[in-house]
Coordinates of C-alpha atoms and ligand atoms in Angstrom, one line a residue:
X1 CA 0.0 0.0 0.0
X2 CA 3.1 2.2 1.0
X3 CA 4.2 1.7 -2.1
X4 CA 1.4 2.2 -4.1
X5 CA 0.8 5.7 -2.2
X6 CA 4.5 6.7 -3.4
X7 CA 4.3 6.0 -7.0
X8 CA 0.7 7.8 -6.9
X9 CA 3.0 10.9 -5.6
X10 CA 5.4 10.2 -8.0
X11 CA 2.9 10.2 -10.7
X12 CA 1.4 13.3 -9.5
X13 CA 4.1 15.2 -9.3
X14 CA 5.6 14.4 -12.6
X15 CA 2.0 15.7 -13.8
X16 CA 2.6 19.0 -12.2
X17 CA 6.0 19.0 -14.1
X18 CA 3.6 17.5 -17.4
X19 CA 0.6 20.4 -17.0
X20 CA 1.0 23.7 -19.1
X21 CA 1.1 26.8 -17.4
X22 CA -2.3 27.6 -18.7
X23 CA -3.7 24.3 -17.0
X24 CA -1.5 25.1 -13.5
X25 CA -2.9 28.8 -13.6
X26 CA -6.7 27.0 -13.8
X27 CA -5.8 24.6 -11.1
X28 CA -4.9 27.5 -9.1
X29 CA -7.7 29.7 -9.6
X30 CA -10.4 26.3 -9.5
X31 CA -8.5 25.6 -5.6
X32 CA -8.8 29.5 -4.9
X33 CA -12.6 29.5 -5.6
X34 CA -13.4 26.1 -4.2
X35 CA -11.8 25.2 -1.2
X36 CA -9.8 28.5 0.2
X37 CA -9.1 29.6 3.5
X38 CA -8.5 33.4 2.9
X39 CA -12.3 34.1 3.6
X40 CA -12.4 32.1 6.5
X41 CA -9.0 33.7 7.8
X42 CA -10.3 37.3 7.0
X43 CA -13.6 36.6 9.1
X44 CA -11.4 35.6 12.1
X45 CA -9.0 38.6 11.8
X46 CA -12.0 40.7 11.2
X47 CA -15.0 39.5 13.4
X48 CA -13.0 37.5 15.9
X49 CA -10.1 39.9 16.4
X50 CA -11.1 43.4 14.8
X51 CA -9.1 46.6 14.0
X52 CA -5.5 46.4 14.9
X53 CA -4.1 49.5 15.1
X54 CA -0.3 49.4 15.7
X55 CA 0.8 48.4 19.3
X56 CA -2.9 47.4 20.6
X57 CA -4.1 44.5 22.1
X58 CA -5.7 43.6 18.8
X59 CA -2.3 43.7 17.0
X60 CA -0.6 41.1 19.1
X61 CA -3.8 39.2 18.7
X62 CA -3.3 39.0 15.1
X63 CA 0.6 38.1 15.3
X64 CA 0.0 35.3 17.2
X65 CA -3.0 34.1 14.9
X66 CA -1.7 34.3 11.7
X67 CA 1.4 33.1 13.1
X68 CA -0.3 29.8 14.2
X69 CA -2.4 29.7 10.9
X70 CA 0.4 29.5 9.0
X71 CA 2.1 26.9 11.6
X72 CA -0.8 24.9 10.0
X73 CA 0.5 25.2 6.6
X74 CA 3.4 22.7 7.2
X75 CA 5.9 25.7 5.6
X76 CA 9.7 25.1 6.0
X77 CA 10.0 27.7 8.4
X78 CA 7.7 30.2 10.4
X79 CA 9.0 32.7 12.6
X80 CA 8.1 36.3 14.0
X81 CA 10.8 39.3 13.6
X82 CA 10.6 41.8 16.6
X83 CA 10.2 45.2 15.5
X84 CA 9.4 48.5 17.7
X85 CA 5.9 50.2 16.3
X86 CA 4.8 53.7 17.6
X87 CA 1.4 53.3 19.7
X88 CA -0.9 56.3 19.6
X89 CA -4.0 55.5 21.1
X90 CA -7.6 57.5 20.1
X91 CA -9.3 57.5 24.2
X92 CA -12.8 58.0 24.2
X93 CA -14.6 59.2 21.0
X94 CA -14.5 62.3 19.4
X95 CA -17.4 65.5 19.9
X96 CA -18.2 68.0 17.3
X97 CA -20.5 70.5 16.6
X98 CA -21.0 74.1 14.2
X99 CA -22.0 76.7 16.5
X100 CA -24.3 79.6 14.5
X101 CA -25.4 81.7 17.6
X102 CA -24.3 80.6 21.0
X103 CA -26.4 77.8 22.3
X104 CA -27.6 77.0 18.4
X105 CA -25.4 74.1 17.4
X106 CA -25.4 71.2 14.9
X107 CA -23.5 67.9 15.4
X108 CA -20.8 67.3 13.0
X109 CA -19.4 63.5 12.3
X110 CA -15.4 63.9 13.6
X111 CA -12.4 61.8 14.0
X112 CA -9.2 62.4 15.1
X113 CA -6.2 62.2 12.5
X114 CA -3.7 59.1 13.6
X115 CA -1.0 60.7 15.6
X116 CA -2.6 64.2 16.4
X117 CA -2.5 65.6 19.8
X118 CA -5.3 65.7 21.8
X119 CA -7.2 69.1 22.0
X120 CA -7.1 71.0 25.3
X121 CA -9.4 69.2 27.9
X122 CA -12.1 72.0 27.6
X123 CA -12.2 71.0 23.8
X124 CA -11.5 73.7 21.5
X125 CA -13.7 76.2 19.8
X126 CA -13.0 78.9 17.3
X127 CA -14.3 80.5 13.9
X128 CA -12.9 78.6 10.5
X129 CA -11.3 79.2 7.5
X130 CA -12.1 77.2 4.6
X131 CA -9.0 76.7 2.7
X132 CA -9.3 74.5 -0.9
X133 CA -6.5 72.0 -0.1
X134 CA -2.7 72.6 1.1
X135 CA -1.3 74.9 -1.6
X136 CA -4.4 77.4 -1.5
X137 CA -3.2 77.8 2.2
X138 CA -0.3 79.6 1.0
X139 CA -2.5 82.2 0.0
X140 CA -3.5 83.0 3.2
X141 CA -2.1 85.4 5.9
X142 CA -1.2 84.8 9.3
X143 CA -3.2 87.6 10.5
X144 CA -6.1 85.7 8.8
X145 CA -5.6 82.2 10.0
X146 CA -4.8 83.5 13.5
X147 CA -6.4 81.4 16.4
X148 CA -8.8 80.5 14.0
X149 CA -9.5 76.2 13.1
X150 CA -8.3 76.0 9.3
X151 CA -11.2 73.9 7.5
X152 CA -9.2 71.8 4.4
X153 CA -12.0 71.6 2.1
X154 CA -10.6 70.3 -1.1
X155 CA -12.4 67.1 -2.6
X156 CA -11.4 63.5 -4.2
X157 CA -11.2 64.4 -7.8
X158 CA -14.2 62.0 -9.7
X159 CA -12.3 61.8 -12.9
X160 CA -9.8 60.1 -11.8
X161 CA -10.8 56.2 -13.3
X162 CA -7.9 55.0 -10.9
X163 CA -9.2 56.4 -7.3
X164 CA -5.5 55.9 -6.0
X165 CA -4.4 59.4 -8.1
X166 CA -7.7 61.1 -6.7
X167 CA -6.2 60.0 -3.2
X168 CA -2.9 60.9 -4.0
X169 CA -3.9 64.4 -5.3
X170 CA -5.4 65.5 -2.1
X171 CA -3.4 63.5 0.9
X172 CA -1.2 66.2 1.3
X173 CA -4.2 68.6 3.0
X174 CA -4.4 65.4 5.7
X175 CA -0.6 64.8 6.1
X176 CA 0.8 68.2 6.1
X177 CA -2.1 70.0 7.0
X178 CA -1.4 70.6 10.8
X179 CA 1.8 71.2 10.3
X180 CA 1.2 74.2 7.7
X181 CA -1.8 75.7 9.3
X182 CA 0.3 75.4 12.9
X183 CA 3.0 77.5 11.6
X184 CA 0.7 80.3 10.5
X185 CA -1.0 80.2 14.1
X186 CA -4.1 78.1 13.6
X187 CA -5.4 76.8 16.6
X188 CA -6.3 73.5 15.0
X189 CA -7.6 71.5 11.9
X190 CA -10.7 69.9 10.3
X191 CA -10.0 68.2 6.8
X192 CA -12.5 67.2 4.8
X193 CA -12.8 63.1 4.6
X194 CA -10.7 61.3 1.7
X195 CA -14.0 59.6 0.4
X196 CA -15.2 59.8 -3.1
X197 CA -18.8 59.6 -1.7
X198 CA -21.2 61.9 0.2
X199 CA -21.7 59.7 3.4
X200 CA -21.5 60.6 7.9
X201 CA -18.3 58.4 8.3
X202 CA -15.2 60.1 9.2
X203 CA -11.9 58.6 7.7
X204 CA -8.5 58.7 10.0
X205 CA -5.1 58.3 8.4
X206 CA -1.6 59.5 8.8
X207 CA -0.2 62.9 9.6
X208 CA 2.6 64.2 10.3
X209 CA 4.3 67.5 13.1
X210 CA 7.6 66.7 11.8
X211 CA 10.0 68.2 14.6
X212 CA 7.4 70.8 15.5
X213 CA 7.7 71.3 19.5
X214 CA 4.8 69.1 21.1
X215 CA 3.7 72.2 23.0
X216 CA 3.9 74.0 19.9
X217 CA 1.1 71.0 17.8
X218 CA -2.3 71.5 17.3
X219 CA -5.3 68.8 17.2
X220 CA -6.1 67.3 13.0
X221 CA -9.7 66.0 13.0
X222 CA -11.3 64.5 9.7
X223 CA -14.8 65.5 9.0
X224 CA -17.1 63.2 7.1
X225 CA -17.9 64.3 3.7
X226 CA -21.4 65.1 4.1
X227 CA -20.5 67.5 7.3
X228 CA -17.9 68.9 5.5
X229 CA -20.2 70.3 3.1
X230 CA -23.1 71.3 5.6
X231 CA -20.2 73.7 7.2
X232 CA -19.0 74.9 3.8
X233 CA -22.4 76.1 3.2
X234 CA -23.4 77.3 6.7
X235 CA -19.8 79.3 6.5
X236 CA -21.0 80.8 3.0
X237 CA -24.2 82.3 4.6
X238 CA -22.5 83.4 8.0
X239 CA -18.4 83.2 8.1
X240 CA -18.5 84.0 11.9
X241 CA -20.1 80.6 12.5
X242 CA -17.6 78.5 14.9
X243 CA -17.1 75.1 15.3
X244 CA -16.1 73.0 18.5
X245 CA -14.5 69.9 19.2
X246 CA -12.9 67.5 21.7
X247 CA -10.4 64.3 20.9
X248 CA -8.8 62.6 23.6
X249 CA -6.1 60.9 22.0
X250 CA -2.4 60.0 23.0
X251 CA 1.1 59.1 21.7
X252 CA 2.6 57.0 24.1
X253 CA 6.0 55.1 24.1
X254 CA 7.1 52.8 20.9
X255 CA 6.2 49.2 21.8
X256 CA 7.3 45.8 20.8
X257 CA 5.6 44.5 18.0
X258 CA 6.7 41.3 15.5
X259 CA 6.2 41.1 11.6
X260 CA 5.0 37.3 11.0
X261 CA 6.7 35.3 8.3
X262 CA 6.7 32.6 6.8
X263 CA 9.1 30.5 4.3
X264 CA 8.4 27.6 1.7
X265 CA 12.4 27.0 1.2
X266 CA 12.9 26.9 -3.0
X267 CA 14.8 23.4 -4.2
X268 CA 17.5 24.9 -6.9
X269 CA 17.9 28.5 -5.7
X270 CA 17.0 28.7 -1.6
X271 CA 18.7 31.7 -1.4
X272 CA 16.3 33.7 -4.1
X273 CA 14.0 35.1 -2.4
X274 CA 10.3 35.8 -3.1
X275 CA 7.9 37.6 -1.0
X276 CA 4.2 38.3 -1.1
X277 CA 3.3 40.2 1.3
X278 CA 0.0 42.9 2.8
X279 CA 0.3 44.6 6.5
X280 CA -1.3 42.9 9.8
X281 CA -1.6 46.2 11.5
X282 CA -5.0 48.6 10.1
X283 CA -6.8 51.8 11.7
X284 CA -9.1 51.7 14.7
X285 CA -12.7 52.6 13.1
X286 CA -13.4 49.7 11.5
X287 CA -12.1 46.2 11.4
X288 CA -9.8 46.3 8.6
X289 CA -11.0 44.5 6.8
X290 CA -10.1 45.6 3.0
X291 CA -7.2 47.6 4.6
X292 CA -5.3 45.5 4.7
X293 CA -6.9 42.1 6.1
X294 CA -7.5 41.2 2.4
X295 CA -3.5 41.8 1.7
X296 CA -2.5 40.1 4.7
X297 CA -5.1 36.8 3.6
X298 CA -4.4 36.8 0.1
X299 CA -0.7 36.4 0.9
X300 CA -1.1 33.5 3.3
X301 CA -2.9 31.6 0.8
X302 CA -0.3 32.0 -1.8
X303 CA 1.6 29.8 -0.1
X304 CA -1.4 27.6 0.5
X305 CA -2.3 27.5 -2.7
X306 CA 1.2 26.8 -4.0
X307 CA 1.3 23.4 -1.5
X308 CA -2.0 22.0 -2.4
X309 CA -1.4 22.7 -6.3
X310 CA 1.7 20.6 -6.0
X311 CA 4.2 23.2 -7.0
X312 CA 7.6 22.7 -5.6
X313 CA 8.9 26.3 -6.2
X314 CA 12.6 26.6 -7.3
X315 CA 12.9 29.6 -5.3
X316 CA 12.1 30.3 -1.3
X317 CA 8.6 31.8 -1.3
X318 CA 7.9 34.0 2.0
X319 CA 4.8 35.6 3.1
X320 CA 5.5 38.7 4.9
X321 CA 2.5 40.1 7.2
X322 CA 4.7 43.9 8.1
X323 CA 3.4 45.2 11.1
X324 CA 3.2 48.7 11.3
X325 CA 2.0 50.1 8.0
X326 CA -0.2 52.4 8.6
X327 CA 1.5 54.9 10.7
X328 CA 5.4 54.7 10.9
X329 CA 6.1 51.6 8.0
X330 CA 8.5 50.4 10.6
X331 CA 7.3 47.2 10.0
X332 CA 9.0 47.0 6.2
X333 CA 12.2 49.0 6.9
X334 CA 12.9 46.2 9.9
X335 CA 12.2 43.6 7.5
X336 CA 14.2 45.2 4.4
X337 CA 17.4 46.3 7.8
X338 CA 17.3 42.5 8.6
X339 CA 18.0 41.2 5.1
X340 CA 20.2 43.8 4.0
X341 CA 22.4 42.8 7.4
X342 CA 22.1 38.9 6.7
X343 CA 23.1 39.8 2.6
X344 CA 19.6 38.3 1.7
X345 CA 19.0 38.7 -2.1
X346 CA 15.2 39.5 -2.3
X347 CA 14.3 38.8 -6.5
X348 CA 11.2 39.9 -6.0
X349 CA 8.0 40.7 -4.2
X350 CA 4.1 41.3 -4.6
X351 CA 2.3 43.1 -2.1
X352 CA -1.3 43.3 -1.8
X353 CA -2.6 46.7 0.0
X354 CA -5.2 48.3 -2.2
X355 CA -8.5 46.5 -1.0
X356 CA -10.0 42.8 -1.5
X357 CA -12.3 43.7 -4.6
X358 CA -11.9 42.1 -8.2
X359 CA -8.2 41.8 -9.3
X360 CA -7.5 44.1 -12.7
X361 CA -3.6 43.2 -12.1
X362 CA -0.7 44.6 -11.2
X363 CA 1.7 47.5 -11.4
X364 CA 5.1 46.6 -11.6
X365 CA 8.6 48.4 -10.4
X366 CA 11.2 47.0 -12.5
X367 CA 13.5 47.0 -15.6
X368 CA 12.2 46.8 -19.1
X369 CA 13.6 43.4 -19.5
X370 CA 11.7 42.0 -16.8
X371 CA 8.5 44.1 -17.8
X372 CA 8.7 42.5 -21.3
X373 CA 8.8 39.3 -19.5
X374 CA 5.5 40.1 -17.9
X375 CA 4.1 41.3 -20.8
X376 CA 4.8 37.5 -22.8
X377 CA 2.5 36.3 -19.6
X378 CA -0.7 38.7 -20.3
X379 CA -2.5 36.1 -22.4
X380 CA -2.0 33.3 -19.5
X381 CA -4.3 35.6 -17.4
X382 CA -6.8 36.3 -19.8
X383 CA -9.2 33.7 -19.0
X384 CA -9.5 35.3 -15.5
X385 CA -9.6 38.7 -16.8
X386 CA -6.8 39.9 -15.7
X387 CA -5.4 42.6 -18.2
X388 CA -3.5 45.2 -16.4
X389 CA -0.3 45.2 -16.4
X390 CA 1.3 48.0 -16.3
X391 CA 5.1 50.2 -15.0
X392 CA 5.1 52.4 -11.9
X393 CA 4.2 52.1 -7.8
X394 CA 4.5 48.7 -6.5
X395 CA 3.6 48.9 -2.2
X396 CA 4.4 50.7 0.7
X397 CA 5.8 48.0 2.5
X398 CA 8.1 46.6 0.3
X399 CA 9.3 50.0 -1.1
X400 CA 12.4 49.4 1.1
X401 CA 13.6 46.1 -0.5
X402 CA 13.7 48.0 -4.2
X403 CA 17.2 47.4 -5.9
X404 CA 18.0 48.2 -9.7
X405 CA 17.5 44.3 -10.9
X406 CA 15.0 43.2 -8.9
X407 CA 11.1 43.0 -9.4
X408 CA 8.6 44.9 -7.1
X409 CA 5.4 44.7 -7.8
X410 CA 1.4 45.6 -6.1
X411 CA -2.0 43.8 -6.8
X412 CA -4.1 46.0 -8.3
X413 CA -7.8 45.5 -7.6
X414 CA -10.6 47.7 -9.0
X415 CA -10.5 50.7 -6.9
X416 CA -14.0 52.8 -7.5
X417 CA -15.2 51.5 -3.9
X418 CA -12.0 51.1 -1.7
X419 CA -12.7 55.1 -0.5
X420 CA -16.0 54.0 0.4
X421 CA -14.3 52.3 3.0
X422 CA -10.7 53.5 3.5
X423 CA -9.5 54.2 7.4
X424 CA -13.3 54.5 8.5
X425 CA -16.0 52.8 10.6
X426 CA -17.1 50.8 7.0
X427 CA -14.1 48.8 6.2
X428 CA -15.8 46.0 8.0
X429 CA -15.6 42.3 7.0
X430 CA -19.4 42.5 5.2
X431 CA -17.7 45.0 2.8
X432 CA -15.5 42.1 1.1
X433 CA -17.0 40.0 -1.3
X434 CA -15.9 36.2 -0.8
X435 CA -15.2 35.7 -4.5
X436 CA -13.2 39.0 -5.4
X437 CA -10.9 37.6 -2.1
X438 CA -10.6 34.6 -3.8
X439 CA -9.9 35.5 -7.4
X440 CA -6.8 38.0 -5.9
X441 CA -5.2 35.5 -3.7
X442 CA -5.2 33.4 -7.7
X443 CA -4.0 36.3 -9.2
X444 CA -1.3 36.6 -6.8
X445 CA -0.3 33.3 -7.1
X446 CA -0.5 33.1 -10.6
X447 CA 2.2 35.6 -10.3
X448 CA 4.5 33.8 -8.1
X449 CA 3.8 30.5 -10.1
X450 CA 5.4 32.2 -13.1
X451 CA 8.3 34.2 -11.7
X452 CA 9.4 31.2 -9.8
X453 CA 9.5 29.3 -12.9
X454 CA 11.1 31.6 -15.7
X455 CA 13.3 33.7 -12.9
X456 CA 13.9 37.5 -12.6
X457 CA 16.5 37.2 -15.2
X458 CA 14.7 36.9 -18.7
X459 CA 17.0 35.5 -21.3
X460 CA 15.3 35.1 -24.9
X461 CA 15.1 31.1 -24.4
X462 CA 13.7 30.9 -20.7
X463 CA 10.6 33.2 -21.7
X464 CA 8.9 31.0 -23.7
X465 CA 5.7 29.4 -22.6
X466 CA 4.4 26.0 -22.9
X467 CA 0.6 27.6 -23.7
Ligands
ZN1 ZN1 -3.1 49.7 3.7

C-alpha cells in the first residue's frame, strides 16, 4: 500500500512537471474558488479579532493568529521578527459640533487624524477658515488664520478612473495639514474626509508634526464628507459661524511588535528570495478589513495555494505580514534592515494593499527586460480577466527592499469603492465579497507561479511558454 501511495506521488508530481502553465494557472484559480481559507482567515481577523491599530491589544492578537495559521501550513519555516511600532491610542470618541449663535449648534461627524494631539481638555472652539486643499493655504495670511480652526475643504477628484491618483492628489491637506496651518498660528484643523462619496463616516489616516515642539502641535480631525459640506455652506451664509470639538487621544511610548513570516524554502535557488506580502496592522474605526486584512489573507494563501497545487517552487517563497504600515512603516524598513544585514538577495515581491475587490492586475517596479517578460504572460491571465499590467508604484511595505535588478510589484484590484471604505468605521468584514478575495489571492499566485519558474533574469530562451 506504502508503495502504491509513493508511486501515486510520484505520478502526480511528474504531472505538475507534465501540465501547461495555462492548465496550472486553472488549477490554481479552480482551488482558490473552491476550497480556500482566505475568507475564512479574513472573518477571524476581522470578526474575531477586529481593527488592529499598531501596538494594541488587537495587533498582538493578530501576530499570534496568523502566526499559528500558517504553523498549520506545514511551511519550512515560520517565525516572528521583533520590530518596535509607535502606539498612539484614540481614548474616548470624538465630539463635534457648528455653533451659528451661541447655544444654536449642529453635530458634525469627527475623527481624530492618527497621531494628532489631543485638543485642550475643555475642547476647543473657534471661527474657520475654509481653505481648498494645502497649496491654497499659501494664500493666506497669518493675521487671517490666527487662532482660527483651518477647514481643508478640497475634494477626491471624480475623474480620476484609478481612485488611487484622486487619493494621492489630495493627501497632502491630511498629512501636512497641521503642520502648515500650525506654523501660521491656527489653533487647529478639520479636513474634509478622503472619500469619493457623500456619506457621515469620518476617515483617519496618517499625519505628520515633523520636529514641531509638542507644545507648539495643534489637534487634525477629519470630518465626514457630508458634514464637511453642511459647514462649507453654513460658513458661506455666515463666516463667523464657529465650530467646536474635543479628541482625547495620545502618543505613548514605541512598543514591541513582531512582523509574521513565513518560508516555503525553493529546491534549486533557496537563497532567491520571493515575498508576497500585505500589512497585519490597520486603523481603529473599522475592522480592517479591505485595509489591509485582504492583503494580509491573500498572501497567506499564496503559499497555501502553492502546497496543495503541488508546486515545488525553485525559489524560497515568503509571506511577509509587516506590522506597522499604517503609521510609521516600521514594519517593512525592519524587515528590508534585517535582510540587507544577513546579505539576503530578495528577487522579487508582490504586495497586496489596495483593497480585497476584483483583481485588474498589477503595477510593476522594474526594468524593461523583466516588464517584457511580464508582458509575454498577459495572455495566461486572460481567462480570469486579468489585463492590467502596467510600469510604476509597487507597495508601501516593500518600497524598502527596491534594488535596480529586482522586481517589485502591487496587486491591483478595481479601486471605485476602496474610499468608500478606506480608514473609517465601514471597512468591515461585510464589505468584502468572498469571491473577489478569492480570485486576488489566484492572481497573486499566478504571479508567483510564473516568476518562480522563468526567474527574474529573462534570457530570450527561458521566456517562452508552454501555452
Ligand atoms: Zn493599507
Amino acid at each position: 500500500m506504502k508503495k502504491i501511495i509513493i508511486l501515486i506521488t510520484f505520478l502526480l508530481s511528474l504531472n505538475v512537471f507534465s501540465q501547461s502553465d495555462a492548465e496550472i494557472l486553472k488549477n490554481i484559480y479552480n482551488k482558490s474558488l473552491s476550497y480556500g481559507k482566505s475568507y475564512e482567515w479574513l472573518d477571524h481577523l476581522s470578526n474575531q479579532i477586529g481593527g488592529r491599530l499598531s501596538g494594541s491589544l488587537n495587533a498582538e492578537k493578530a501576530v499570534e493568529y496568523t502566526k499559528e495559521e500558517l504553523e498549520k501550513l506545514g511551511l519550512d519555516k515560520v517565525w516572528l521578527q521583533p520590530v518596535m511600532v509607535p502606539k498612539w491610542v484614540r481614548g474616548l470618541p470624538e465630539f463635534a459640533f457648528i455653533e451659528t449663535v451661541p447655544g444654536k449648534t449642529t453635530p458634525i461627524n469627527i475623527c481624530a487624524l492618527g497621531g494628532s494631539v489631543s485638543t485642550p481638555f475643555g475642547g476647543l472652539k473657534a471661527n474657520i477658515i475654509e481653505v481648498n486643499g494645502i497649496d491654497d493655504l499659501k494664500n493666506f495670511t497669518k493675521e487671517q488664520v490666527e487662532g482660527k480652526i483651518v477647514f481643508f475643504n478640497r475634494p477626491m477628484d471624480e475623474t480620476f478612473i484609478n481612485t488611487f491618483e484622486a487619493y494621492g492628489d489630495c493627501g497632502k491637506q491630511r498629512y501636512y495639514g497641521a503642520l502648515e496651518a500650525g506654523k501660521l498660528g491656527a489653533s487647529g484643523i478639520l479636513v474634509r474626509s478622503l472619500n469619493l462619496r457623500l456619506d457621515d463616516y469620518p476617515h483617519t489616516g496618517a499625519m505628520t508634526y515633523k520636529d514641531t515642539p509638542v507644545d507648539e502641535r495643534i489637534p487634525a480631525a477629519a470630518i465626514s464628507t457630508s458634514h464637511a459640506d453642511l459647514l462649507s455652506s453654513m460658513l458661506k451664509m455666515d463666516n463667523n459661524i464657529k465650530v467646536y470639538f474635543k479628541q482625547n487621544c495620545k502618543q505613548l511610548k514605541d512598543v514591541q511588535s513582531y512582523n509574521v513570516i513565513g518560508e516555503i524554502t525553493g529546491s534549486e535557488f533557496p537563497n532567491e528570495i520571493m515575498v508576497v506580502g500585505g500589512h497585519l496592522d490597520s486603523w481603529d474605526l473599522g475592522d480592517g478589513s479591505h485595509d489591509d486584512g485582504a492583503g494580509v489573507v491573500q498572501s497567506m494563501e499564496v503559499l497555501r495555494l502553492i502546497k496543495e497545487s503541488g508546486i515545488k517552487p525553485k525559489r524560497s517563497i515568503r509571506v511577509v505580514l509587516f506590522m506597522n504600515e499604517e503609521n510609521g512603516l516600521r514594519g517593512g524598513r525592519k524587515y528590508a534592515e534585517e535582510s540587507k544585514r544577513k546579505g539576503e538577495n530578495h528577487v522579487f515581491a508582490l504586495e497586496s494593499d489596495a483593497g480585497g475587490f476584483t483583481p485588474r492586475g498589477f503595477s510593476f517596479d522594474c526594468s524593461d527586460a523583466n516588464f517584457n517578460q511580464v508582458l509575454s504572460w498577459k495572455s495566461l491571465f486572460d481567462p480570469y480577466l486579468i489585463h492590467y499590467f502596467k510600469q510604476g508604484h509597487s507597495g508601501a511595505d516593500i518600497g524598502p527592499l527596491k534594488r535596480d535588478s529586482n522586481v517589485l510589484c502591487g496587486l491591483v484590484p478595481d479601486s471605485q469603492r476602496y474610499f468608500d471604505h478606506h480608514h473609517a468605521a465601514t471597512d468591515t468584514f461585510d464589505a468584502v465579497n468572498k469571491r473577489e478575495l478569492e480570485l486576488g489571492a489566484a492572481t497573486m499566485t499566478a504571479l508567483v507561479y510564473l516568476f518562480d519558474k522563468y526567474g527574474t533574469n529573462p534570457l530570450p530562451e527561458n521566456s517562452q511558454l508552454k501555452n
